[in-house]
Amino acid sequence: MKLTEIGKVVSQHIENIPLVYDAVAIDQYTIMPNHVHMVVVIKNKMHMLKTCGTPGCASPTKSTLAKVINALKALTSKQFGESIWQRSYHDRIIRNEEEYQQIWQYIEENPARLAGIK
């Protein structure tokens, strides 16, 4: 799938996320015409410990993810002079390797499904 100008800007900002947030990695993503799929890895347990006092607690993960998504939306919207995003986002915690593989495959194949190839 060929990216539009908006898609190219979104891709650039996604690629920069790990440079800005040292506790975050983008394992995989795909940009669709009207949405984005990403596997965001929150990887630094010490970061979580500093944030809430309990290793692995839910709130720092959610707050880190919210900061990342909000920054992505704000930076891309600012670049285009208007909001290009819906107000919310859908997140899901990947709990095991099987679920990870299914989600990874879904993201990988999503552009082909849209094009009617799969």
Short mmCIF file of C-alpha atoms in Angstrom, two decimals:
data_model
loop_
_atom_site.label_atom_id
_atom_site.label_comp_id
_atom_site.label_asym_id
_atom_site.label_seq_id
_atom_site.Cartn_x
_atom_site.Cartn_y
_atom_site.Cartn_z
CA MET A 1 0.00 0.00 0.00
CA LYS A 2 1.38 3.39 -1.01
CA LEU A 3 1.27 6.00 1.75
CA THR A 4 -0.33 9.41 1.28
CA GLU A 5 1.44 12.53 2.50
CA ILE A 6 -0.44 12.19 5.79
CA GLY A 7 0.59 8.53 5.99
CA LYS A 8 4.24 9.45 5.44
CA VAL A 9 4.13 12.01 8.24
CA VAL A 10 2.42 9.54 10.58
CA SER A 11 5.04 6.92 9.73
CA GLN A 12 7.86 9.36 10.43
CA HIS A 13 6.42 10.21 13.85
CA ILE A 14 5.84 6.54 14.70
CA GLU A 15 9.46 5.78 13.82
CA ASN A 16 10.57 8.58 16.18
CA ILE A 17 8.60 7.33 19.20
CA PRO A 18 11.44 5.14 20.58
CA LEU A 19 13.84 8.08 20.21
CA VAL A 20 11.64 10.23 22.44
CA TYR A 21 10.38 7.58 24.89
CA ASP A 22 13.21 5.33 26.04
CA ALA A 23 10.76 2.95 27.75
CA VAL A 24 8.80 2.38 24.55
CA ALA A 25 9.45 0.33 21.42
CA ILE A 26 7.26 0.04 18.36
CA ASP A 27 7.44 -3.63 17.47
CA GLN A 28 5.27 -3.40 14.38
CA TYR A 29 2.86 -1.01 12.73
CA THR A 30 0.87 -0.52 9.59
CA ILE A 31 -0.84 2.61 8.36
CA MET A 32 -4.21 2.10 6.75
CA PRO A 33 -6.22 4.75 4.86
CA ASN A 34 -8.30 5.62 7.93
CA HIS A 35 -6.52 4.07 10.92
CA VAL A 36 -3.22 2.76 12.28
CA HIS A 37 -2.32 -0.56 13.91
CA MET A 38 0.71 -0.66 16.22
CA VAL A 39 2.27 -3.07 18.65
CA VAL A 40 3.66 -0.78 21.34
CA VAL A 41 6.02 -2.38 23.84
CA ILE A 42 6.44 -0.73 27.23
CA LYS A 43 9.79 -2.21 28.09
CA ASN A 44 11.40 -0.59 31.09
CA LYS A 45 10.13 -1.91 34.42
CA MET A 46 12.27 0.60 36.34
CA HIS A 47 10.35 3.36 34.56
CA MET A 48 7.13 1.80 35.86
CA LEU A 49 8.57 1.52 39.37
CA LYS A 50 9.42 5.23 39.42
CA THR A 51 5.97 6.16 38.13
CA CYS A 52 3.72 4.30 40.58
CA GLY A 53 5.86 2.55 43.17
CA THR A 54 4.78 -0.98 42.22
CA PRO A 55 6.56 -2.88 39.46
CA GLY A 56 4.23 -3.85 36.65
CA CYS A 57 1.19 -1.94 37.91
CA ALA A 58 -1.38 -0.98 35.29
CA SER A 59 -1.41 2.79 35.63
CA PRO A 60 2.13 3.57 34.38
CA THR A 61 1.60 1.36 31.36
CA LYS A 62 -1.68 3.09 30.59
CA SER A 63 -0.26 6.54 31.29
CA THR A 64 2.83 5.84 29.16
CA LEU A 65 0.70 4.54 26.31
CA ALA A 66 -1.65 7.51 26.60
CA LYS A 67 1.29 9.93 26.48
CA VAL A 68 2.71 8.23 23.39
CA ILE A 69 -0.60 8.14 21.52
CA ASN A 70 -1.51 11.70 22.50
CA ALA A 71 1.90 12.96 21.39
CA LEU A 72 1.60 11.12 18.06
CA LYS A 73 -1.83 12.62 17.47
CA ALA A 74 -0.76 16.12 18.52
CA LEU A 75 2.42 16.21 16.45
CA THR A 76 0.81 14.92 13.28
CA SER A 77 -2.25 17.15 13.64
CA LYS A 78 -0.04 20.19 14.29
CA GLN A 79 1.94 19.47 11.16
CA PHE A 80 -1.27 19.50 9.08
CA GLY A 81 -2.94 22.37 10.91
CA GLU A 82 -5.99 20.32 11.87
CA SER A 83 -6.88 17.18 13.75
CA ILE A 84 -6.72 14.06 11.61
CA TRP A 85 -7.60 11.67 14.43
CA GLN A 86 -10.66 10.51 16.29
CA ARG A 87 -10.75 11.48 19.97
CA SER A 88 -10.08 8.07 21.46
CA TYR A 89 -8.12 4.95 20.59
CA HIS A 90 -8.50 1.23 21.16
CA ASP A 91 -5.81 -0.58 23.10
CA ARG A 92 -5.32 -4.18 24.03
CA ILE A 93 -2.78 -5.87 26.28
CA ILE A 94 -1.06 -8.80 24.59
CA ARG A 95 -0.85 -11.48 27.24
CA ASN A 96 1.04 -14.37 25.64
CA GLU A 97 3.08 -15.44 22.63
CA GLU A 98 0.11 -16.98 20.79
CA GLU A 99 -1.90 -13.78 21.05
CA TYR A 100 1.17 -11.78 20.00
CA GLN A 101 1.59 -13.94 16.88
CA GLN A 102 -2.09 -13.56 15.95
CA ILE A 103 -2.01 -9.80 16.34
CA TRP A 104 1.30 -9.51 14.49
CA GLN A 105 -0.11 -11.53 11.60
CA TYR A 106 -3.31 -9.45 11.55
CA ILE A 107 -1.30 -6.23 11.33
CA GLU A 108 0.96 -7.70 8.65
CA GLU A 109 -1.97 -8.87 6.49
CA ASN A 110 -4.34 -5.94 7.05
CA PRO A 111 -3.30 -3.96 3.94
CA ALA A 112 -3.80 -7.03 1.72
CA ARG A 113 -7.25 -7.65 3.25
CA LEU A 114 -8.24 -4.07 2.47
CA ALA A 115 -7.08 -4.49 -1.12
CA GLY A 116 -9.12 -7.71 -1.42
CA ILE A 117 -6.05 -9.88 -1.90
CA LYS A 118 -6.59 -12.07 1.19
#
